[in-house]
Coordinates of C-alpha atoms in Angstrom, one line a residue:
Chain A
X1365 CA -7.4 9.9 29.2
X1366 CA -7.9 12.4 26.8
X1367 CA -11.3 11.7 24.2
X1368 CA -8.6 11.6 21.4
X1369 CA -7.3 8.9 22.1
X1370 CA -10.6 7.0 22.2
X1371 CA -10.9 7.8 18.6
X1372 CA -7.4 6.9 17.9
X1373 CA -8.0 3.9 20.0
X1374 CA -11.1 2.9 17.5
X1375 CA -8.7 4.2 14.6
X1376 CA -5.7 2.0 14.9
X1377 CA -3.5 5.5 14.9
X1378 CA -2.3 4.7 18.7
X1379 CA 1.1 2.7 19.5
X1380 CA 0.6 -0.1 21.7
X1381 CA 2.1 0.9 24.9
X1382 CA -1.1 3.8 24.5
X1383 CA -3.0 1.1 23.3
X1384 CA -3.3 -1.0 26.1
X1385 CA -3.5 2.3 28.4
X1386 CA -6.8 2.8 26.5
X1387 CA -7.6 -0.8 26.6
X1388 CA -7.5 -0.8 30.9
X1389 CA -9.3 2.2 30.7
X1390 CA -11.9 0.9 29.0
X1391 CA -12.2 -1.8 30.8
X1392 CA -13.5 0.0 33.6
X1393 CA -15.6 2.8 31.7
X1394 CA -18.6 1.3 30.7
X1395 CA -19.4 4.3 28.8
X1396 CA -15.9 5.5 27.6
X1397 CA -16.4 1.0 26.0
X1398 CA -20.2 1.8 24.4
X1399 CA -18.8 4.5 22.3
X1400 CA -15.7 2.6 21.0
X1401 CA -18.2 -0.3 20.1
X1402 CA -20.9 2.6 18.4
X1403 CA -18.1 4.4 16.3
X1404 CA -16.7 0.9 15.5
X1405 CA -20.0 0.1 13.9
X1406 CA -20.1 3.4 12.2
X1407 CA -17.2 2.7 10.9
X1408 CA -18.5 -0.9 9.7
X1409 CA -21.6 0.7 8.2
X1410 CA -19.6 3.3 6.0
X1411 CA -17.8 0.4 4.5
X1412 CA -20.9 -1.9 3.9
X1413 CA -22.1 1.5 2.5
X1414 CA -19.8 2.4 0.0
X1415 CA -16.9 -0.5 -0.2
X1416 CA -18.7 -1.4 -3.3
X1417 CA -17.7 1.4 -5.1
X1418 CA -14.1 -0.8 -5.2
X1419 CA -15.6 -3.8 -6.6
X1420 CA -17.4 -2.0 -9.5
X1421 CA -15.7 -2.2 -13.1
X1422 CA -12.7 0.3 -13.1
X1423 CA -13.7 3.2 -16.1
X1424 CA -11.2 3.3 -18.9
X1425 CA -11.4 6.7 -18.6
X1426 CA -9.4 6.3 -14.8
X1427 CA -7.3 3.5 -16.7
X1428 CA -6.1 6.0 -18.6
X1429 CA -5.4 8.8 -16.4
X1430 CA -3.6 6.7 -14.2
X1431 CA -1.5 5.1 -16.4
X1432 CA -0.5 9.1 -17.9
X1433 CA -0.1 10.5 -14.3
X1434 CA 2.1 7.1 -13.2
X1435 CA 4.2 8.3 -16.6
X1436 CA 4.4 11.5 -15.7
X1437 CA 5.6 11.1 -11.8
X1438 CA 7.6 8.3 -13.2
X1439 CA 9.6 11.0 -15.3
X1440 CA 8.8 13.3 -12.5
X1441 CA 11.3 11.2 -9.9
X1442 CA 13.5 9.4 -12.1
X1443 CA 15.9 8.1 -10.1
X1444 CA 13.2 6.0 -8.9
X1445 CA 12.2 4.4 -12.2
X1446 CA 13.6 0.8 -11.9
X1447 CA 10.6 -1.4 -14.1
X1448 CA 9.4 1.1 -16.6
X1449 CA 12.0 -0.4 -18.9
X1450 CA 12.4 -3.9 -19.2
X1451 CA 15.7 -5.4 -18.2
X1452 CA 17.2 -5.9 -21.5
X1453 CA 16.0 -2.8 -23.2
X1454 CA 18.1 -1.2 -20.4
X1455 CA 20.8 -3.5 -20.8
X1456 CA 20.8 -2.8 -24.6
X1457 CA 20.7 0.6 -23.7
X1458 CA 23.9 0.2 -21.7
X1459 CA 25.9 -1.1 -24.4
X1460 CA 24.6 0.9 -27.1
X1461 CA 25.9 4.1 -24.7
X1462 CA 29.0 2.9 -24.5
X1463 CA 29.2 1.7 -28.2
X1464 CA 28.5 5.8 -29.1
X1465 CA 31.2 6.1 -26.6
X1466 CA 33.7 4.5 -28.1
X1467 CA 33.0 6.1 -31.4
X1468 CA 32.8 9.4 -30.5
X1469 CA 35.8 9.4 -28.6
X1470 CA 37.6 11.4 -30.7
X1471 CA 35.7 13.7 -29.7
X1472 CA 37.9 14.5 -26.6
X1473 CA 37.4 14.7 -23.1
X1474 CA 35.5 17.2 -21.9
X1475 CA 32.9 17.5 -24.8
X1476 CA 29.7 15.2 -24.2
X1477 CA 28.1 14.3 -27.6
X1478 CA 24.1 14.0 -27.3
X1479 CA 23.7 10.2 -27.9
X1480 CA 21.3 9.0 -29.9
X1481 CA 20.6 6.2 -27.5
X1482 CA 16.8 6.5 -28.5
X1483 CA 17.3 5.9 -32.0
X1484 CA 19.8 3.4 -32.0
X1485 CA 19.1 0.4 -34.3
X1486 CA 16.0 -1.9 -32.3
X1487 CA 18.3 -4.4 -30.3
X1488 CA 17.3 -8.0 -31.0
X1489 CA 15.4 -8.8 -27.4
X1490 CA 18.6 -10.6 -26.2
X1491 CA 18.1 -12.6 -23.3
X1492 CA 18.3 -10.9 -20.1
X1493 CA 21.3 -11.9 -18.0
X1494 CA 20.5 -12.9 -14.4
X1495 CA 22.9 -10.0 -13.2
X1496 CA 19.7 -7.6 -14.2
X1497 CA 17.4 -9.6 -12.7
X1498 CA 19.6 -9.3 -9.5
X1499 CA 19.6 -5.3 -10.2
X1500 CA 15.9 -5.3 -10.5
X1501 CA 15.5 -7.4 -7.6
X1502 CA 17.5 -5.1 -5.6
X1503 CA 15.7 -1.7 -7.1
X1504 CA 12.7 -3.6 -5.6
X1505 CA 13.5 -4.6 -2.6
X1506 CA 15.3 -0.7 -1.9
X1507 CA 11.5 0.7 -3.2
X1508 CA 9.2 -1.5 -1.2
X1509 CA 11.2 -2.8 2.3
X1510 CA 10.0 0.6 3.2
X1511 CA 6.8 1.5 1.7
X1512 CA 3.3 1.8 2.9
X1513 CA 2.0 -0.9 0.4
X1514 CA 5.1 -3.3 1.5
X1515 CA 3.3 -5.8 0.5
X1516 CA 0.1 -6.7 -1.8
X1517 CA -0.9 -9.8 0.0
X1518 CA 0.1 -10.4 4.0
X1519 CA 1.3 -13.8 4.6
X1520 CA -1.7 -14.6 7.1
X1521 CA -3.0 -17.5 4.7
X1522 CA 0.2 -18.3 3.2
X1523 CA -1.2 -20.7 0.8
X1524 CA -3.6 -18.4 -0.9
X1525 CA -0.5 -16.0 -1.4
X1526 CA 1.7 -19.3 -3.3
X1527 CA -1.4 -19.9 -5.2
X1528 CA -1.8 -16.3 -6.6
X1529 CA 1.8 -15.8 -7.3
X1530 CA 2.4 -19.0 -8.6
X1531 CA -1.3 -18.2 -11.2
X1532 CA 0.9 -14.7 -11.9
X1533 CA 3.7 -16.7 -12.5
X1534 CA 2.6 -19.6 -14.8
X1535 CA 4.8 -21.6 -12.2
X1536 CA 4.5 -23.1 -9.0
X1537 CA 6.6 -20.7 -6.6
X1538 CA 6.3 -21.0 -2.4
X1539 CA 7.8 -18.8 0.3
X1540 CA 10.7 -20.9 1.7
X1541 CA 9.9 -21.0 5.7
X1542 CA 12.7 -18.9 7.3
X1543 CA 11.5 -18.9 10.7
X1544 CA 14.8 -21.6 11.8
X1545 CA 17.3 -18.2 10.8
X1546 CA 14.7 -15.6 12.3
X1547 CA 12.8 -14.9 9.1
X1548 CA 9.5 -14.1 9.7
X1549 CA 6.8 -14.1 5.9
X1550 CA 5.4 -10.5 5.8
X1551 CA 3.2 -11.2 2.8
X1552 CA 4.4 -10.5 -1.3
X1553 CA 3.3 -9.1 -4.5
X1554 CA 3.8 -9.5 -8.0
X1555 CA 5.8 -7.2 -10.9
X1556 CA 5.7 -7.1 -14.4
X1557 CA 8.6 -7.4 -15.4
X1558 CA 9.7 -8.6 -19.2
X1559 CA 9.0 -12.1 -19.9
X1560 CA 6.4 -12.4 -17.2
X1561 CA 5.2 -11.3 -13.8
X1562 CA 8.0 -11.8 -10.4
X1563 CA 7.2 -12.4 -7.4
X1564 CA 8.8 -10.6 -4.8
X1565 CA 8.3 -12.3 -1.1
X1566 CA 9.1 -10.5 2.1
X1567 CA 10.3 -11.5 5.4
X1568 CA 11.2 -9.4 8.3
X1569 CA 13.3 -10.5 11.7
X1570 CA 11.5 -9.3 14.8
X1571 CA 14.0 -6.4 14.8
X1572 CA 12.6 -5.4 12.0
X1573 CA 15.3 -6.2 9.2
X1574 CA 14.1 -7.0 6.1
X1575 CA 14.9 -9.5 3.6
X1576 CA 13.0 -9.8 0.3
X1577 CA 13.0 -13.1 -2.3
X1578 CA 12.5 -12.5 -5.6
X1579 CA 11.2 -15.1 -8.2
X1580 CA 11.0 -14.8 -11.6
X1581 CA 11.3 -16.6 -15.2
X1582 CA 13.9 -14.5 -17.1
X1583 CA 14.9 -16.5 -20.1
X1584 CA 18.8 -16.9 -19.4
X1585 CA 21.5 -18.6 -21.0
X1586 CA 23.3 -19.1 -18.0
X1587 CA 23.9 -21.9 -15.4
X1588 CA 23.0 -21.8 -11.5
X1589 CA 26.3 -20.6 -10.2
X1590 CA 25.4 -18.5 -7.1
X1591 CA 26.6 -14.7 -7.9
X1592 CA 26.7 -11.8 -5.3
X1593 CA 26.0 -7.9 -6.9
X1594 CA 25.6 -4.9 -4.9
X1595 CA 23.8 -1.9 -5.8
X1596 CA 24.5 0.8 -3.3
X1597 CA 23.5 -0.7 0.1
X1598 CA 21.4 -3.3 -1.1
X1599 CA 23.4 -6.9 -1.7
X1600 CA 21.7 -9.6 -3.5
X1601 CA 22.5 -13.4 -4.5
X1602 CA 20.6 -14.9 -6.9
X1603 CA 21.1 -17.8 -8.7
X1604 CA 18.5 -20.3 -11.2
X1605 CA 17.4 -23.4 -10.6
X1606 CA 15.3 -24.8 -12.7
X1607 CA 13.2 -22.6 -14.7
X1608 CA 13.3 -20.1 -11.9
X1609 CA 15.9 -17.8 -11.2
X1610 CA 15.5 -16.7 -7.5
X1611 CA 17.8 -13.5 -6.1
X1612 CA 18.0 -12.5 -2.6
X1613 CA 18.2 -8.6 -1.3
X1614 CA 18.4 -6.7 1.5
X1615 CA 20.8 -4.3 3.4
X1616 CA 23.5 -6.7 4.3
X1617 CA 27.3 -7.8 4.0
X1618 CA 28.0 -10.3 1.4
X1619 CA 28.8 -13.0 4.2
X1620 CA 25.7 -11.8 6.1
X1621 CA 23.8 -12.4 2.8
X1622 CA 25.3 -15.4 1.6
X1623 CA 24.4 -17.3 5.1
X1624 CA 21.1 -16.3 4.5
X1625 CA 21.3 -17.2 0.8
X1626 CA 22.3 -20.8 1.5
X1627 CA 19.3 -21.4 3.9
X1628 CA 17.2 -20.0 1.9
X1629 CA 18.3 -22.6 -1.6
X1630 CA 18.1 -25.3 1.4
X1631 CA 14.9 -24.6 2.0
X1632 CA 13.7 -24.3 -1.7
X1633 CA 15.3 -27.3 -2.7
X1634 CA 13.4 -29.3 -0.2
X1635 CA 10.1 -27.8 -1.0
X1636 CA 7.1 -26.3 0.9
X1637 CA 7.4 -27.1 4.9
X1638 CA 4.3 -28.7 6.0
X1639 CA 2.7 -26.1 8.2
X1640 CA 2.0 -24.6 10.9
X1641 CA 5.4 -25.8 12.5
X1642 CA 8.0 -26.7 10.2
X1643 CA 10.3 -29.4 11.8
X1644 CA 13.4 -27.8 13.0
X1645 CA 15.5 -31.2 11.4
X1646 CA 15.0 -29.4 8.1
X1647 CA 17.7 -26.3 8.6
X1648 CA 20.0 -26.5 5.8
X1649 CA 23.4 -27.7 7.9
X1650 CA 25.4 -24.2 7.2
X1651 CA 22.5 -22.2 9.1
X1652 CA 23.3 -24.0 12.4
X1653 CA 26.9 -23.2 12.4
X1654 CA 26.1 -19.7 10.8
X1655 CA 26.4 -17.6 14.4
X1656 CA 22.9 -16.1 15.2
X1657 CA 24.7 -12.7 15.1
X1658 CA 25.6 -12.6 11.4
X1659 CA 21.9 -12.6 10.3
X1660 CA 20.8 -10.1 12.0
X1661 CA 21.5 -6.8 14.0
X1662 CA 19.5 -8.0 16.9
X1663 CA 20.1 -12.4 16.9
X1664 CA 16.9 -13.7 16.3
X1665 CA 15.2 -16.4 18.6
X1666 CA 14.4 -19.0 16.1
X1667 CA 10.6 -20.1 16.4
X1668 CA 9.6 -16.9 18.5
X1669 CA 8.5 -14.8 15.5
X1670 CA 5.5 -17.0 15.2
X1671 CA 3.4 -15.9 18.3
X1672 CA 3.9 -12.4 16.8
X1673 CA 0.8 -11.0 15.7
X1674 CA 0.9 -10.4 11.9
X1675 CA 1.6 -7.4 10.3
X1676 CA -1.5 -6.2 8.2
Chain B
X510 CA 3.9 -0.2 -16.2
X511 CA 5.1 3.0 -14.2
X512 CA 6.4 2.7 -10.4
X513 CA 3.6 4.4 -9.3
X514 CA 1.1 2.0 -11.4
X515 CA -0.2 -0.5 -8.1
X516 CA 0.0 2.6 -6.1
X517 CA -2.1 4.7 -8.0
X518 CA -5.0 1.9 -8.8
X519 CA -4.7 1.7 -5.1
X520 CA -5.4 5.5 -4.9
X521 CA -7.5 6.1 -7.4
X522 CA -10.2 3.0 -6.2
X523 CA -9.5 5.1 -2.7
X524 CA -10.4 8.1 -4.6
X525 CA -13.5 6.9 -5.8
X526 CA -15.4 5.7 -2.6
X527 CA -14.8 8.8 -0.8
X528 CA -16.3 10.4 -3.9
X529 CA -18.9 8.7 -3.7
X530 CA -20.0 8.8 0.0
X531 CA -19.5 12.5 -0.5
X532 CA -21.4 13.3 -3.4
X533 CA -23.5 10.2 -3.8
X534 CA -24.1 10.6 -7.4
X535 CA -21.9 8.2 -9.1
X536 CA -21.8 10.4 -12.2
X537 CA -20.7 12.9 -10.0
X538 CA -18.8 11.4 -7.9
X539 CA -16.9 9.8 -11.0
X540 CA -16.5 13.3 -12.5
X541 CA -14.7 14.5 -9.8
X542 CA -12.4 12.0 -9.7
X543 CA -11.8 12.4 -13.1
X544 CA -11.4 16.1 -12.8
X545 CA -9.3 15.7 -9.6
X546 CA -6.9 13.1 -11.5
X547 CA -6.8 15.7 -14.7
X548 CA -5.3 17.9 -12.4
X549 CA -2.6 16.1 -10.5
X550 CA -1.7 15.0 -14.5
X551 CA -1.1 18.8 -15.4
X552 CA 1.2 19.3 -11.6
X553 CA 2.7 16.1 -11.6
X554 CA 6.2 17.9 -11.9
X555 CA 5.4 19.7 -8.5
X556 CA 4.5 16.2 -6.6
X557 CA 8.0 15.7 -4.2
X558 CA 9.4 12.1 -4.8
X559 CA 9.7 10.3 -1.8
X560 CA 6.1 12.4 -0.2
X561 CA 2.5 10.9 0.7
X562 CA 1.4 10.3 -2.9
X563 CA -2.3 9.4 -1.1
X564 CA -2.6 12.8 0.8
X565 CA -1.5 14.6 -2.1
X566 CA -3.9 13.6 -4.7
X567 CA -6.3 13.3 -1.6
X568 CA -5.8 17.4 -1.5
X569 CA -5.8 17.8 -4.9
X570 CA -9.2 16.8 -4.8
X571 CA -10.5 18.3 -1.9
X572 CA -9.4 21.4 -3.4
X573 CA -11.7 20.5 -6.6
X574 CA -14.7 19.6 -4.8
X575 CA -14.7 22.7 -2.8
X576 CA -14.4 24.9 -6.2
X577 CA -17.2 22.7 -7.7
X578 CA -19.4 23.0 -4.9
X579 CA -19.1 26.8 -4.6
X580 CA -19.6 26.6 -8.9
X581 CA -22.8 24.9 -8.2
X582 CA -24.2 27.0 -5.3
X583 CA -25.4 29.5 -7.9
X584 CA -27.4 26.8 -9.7
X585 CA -31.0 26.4 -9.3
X586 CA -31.8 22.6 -8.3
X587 CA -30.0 19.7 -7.3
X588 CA -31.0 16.3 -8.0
X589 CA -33.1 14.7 -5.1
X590 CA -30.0 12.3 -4.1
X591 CA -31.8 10.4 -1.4
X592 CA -33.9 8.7 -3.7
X593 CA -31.2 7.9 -6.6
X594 CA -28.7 6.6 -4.8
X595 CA -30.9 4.4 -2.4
X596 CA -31.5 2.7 -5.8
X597 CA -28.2 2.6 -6.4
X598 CA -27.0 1.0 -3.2
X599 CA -25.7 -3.0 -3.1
X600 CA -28.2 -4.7 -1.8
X601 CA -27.7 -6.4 2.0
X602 CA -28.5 -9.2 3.2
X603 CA -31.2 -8.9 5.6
X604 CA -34.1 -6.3 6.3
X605 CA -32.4 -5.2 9.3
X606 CA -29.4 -4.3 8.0
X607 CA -30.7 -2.2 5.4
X608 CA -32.5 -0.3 7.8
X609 CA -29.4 0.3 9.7
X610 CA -27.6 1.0 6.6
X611 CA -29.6 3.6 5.2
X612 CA -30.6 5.3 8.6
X613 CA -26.6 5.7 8.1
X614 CA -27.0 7.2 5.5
X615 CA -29.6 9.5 6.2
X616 CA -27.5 10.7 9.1
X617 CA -24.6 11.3 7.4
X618 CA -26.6 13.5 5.8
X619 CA -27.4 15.5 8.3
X620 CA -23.8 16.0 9.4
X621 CA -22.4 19.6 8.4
X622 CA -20.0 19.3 5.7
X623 CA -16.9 19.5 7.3
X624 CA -17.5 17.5 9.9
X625 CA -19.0 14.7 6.9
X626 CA -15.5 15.2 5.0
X627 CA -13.8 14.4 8.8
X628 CA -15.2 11.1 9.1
X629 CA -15.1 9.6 5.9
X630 CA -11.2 10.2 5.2
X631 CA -10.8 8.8 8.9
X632 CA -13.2 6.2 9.3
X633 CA -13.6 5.0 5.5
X634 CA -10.4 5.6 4.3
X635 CA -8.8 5.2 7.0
X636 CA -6.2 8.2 6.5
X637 CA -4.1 9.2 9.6
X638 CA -5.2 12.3 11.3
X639 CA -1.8 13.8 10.4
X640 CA -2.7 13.6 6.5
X641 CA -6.5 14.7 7.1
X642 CA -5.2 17.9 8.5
X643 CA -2.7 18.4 5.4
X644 CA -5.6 17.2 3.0
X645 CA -7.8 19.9 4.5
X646 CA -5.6 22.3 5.9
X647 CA -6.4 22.8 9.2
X648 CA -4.6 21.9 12.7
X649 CA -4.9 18.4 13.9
X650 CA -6.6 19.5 16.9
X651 CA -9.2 20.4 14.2
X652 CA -9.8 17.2 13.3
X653 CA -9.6 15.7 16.4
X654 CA -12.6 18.0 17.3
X655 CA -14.8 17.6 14.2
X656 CA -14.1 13.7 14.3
X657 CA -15.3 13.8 17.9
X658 CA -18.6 15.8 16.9
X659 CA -19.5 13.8 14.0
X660 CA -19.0 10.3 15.4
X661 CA -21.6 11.5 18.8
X662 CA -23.8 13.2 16.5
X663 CA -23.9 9.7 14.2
X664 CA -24.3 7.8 17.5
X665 CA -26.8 9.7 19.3
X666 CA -29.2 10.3 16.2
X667 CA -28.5 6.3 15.3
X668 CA -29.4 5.7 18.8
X669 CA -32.9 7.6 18.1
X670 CA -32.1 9.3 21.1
X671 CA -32.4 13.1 22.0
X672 CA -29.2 14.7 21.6
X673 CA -29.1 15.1 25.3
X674 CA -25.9 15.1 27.7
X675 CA -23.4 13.0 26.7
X676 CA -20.3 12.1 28.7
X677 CA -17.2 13.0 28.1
X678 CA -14.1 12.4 30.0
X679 CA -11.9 15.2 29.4
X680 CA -9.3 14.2 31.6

């Protein structure tokens, strides 16, 4: 046992089958366990020390900076730049491209006229269409299933998350309980997005799949129908219901997906499952025929997810 | 709102506690993190999409203490720190915690510099050892070495004890 791994012991930098190496090791090194519990509480003290540097009023002056550096990373890797316009504006965009398009197609092939996209007329902020809130929804789940920040809030007190999203929100939203299809609640955050903040929920499967819900209040003049898009590898259905549009996205086959999707409006319709067990009697009907294998690449035990330890 | 806009305000708060447990001023601290975050504006263009946004703007300040301090090094007198920021400090709860709390303190204090910047970006912001070595540019192993010195040196001279043998398994 190496005194490295001590500190990455005490530093949550070691994988668990190390871990519990470290752990039986320390169970029998009286000393090797002092100085865990000493640098522990070093590490304590630094953060009673200095943690309330984080609560102080942010200076506008770092407002500012990082709202220009954000800009200019945002131009810096655009491909990655899925909220800084607003749905419709891009939309708008869209159709005023392929307006010029049209017009300048005399032009002849070959010969690519700068289009004044940028100075096009103001469009009248039209409605977004729920298809864009499925694209966004997608461009969200594709940036965060994978970050570091996954999620803003874990799910560990899963009320306190539906509370804040639902204050974001203006509207009472929940995380449908998943747990009967091998969903496990990771935790969520909010977005701006136009109209309002989203609220993008995510759930994992215990072999690590991911699966992200995304709620939001686009005004839309359309109806409930449930639609499948894909953008690149990421599928989504989303339909409204209510005032809330809801779309679905992750890495999956449009069956896979719409499986999932059908538990999933199940589950909403029949509101927030009493915790901490949810009664298994309340799986929507098509989830129990759904074969286990369709969800997931490796078939989830329903109900075993919970002993898991959650993720921070 | 950009992409990077929760991530940053992440960073940036990040940004500011290390500053401050490393310079202890706050009007310092905060100037360096304003100086640090002028900088990554003007080389934004050279930060790789996809890349540890944390370890990068982590480096780019590093990089503007360490020109700051040398700066300052030819100037006569510093402020006596100890006294202002104890001031400063939130206020604990009990008399016994304080004492712990700035005997901390004064310890850290004692630590030589690179073994002070070791410790913080481990143990207060909790960055892997993998992005301290990129932040500061030296081997892991380096790390590894100057975490393990700090953290004894913090616990022996907490301890009030002589800094005398102290075990280590190497094996």
């Amino acid at each position: 046992m190496r005194d490295s791994d001590l500190h990455a012991y005490v530093d949550g930098q070691l994988d668990s089958a190390r871990r519990i190496e470290v752990e039986t090791w320390l169970a029998e090194d009286e000393e090797a366990a002092r100085r865990v519990d000493a640098y522990r509480a070093q590490n304590a003290a630094l953060h009673s020390l200095f943690d309330s540097v984080l609560r102080e009023p942010a200076d506008s002056r770092f407002a500012d900076l990082g709202e220009r550096l954000g800009q200019r990373l945002d131009a810096a890797s655009a491909p990655r730049r899925w909220w800084s316009q607003p749905g419709w504006q891009r939309m708008a965009a869209s159709v005023a491209f392929v307006a010029a398009g049209l017009g300048a197609g005399w032009l002849g092939h070959g010969q690519m006229a700068p289009l004044p996209v940028a100075q096009a007329p103001a469009p009248a902020p039209a409605a977004p269409t729920l298809q864009a809130f499925a694209e966004e929804a997608t461009q969200a789940h594709s940036f965060y299933a994978n970050s570091r920040f996954e999620v803003e809030m874990g799910a560990d007190n899963q009320d306190a998350l539906n509370n804040w999203l639902s204050e974001r929100l203006g509207r009472a939203v929940f995380a449908p309980d998943l747990g009967g299809i091998g969903y496990r609640l990771i935790g969520g955050r909010s977005l701006p997005a136009e109209g309002g903040a989203v609220a993008q929920y995510m759930y994992e499967t215990g072999g690590g799949t991911r699966l992200t819900l995304f709620v939001g209040t686009p005004k839309a003049d359309q109806q409930a129908a449930f639609s499948f898009v894909k953008h690149g590898e990421i599928a989504s259905f989303y339909w409204a219901e209510g005032v809330l549009t809801y779309a679905l996205a992750g890495r999956f086959e449009r069956d896979q997906l719409m499986t999932i999707a059908q538990a999933v409006h199940q589950k909403l319709k029949s509101g927030p499952a009493p915790r901490p067990a949810a009664p298994q009697s309340q799986s929507a009907p098509e989830v129990k025929q759904a074969p286990a294998e369709q969800l997931a690449p490796q078939p989830p035990v329903p109900g075993s997810d919970q002993e898991r330890p959650k993720a921070s | 709102m950009s992409i990077f806009g929760i991530e940053l305000e992440v960073h940036i708060a990040s940004l500011r506690r290390y500053a401050r447990a490393l310079v202890r001023d706050r009007g310092d601290a905060d100037d360096l993190v304003q100086e640090a975050l002028a900088r990554a504006l003007s080389r934004a263009d050279k930060f790789v999409s996809g890349t540890n946004l944390r370890a990068w703007l982590f480096t780019i300040m590093h990089n503007v203490h360490i020109n700051q301090v040398r700066s300052r090094a030819a100037r006569p007198v510093e402020v006596a720190v100890e006294d202002v920021h104890e001031a400063r400090m939130s206020e604990p709860a009990n008399q016994e915690a304080r004492v712990e709390l700035g005997e901390m303190l004064r310890v850290l204090d004692t630590l030589p510099a690179e073994q002070r910047q070791v410790l913080l970006l481990v143990a207060l912001e909790g960055l892997k050892y993998e992005e301290v070595a990129a932040v500061l540019e030296i081997p892991v192993g380096t790390v590894m070495s100057r975490l393990s010195r700090a953290r004894e040196a913090v616990r022996v001279r907490l301890a009030g004890g002589t800094p005398a043998v102290t075990l280590r398994r190497v094996k």
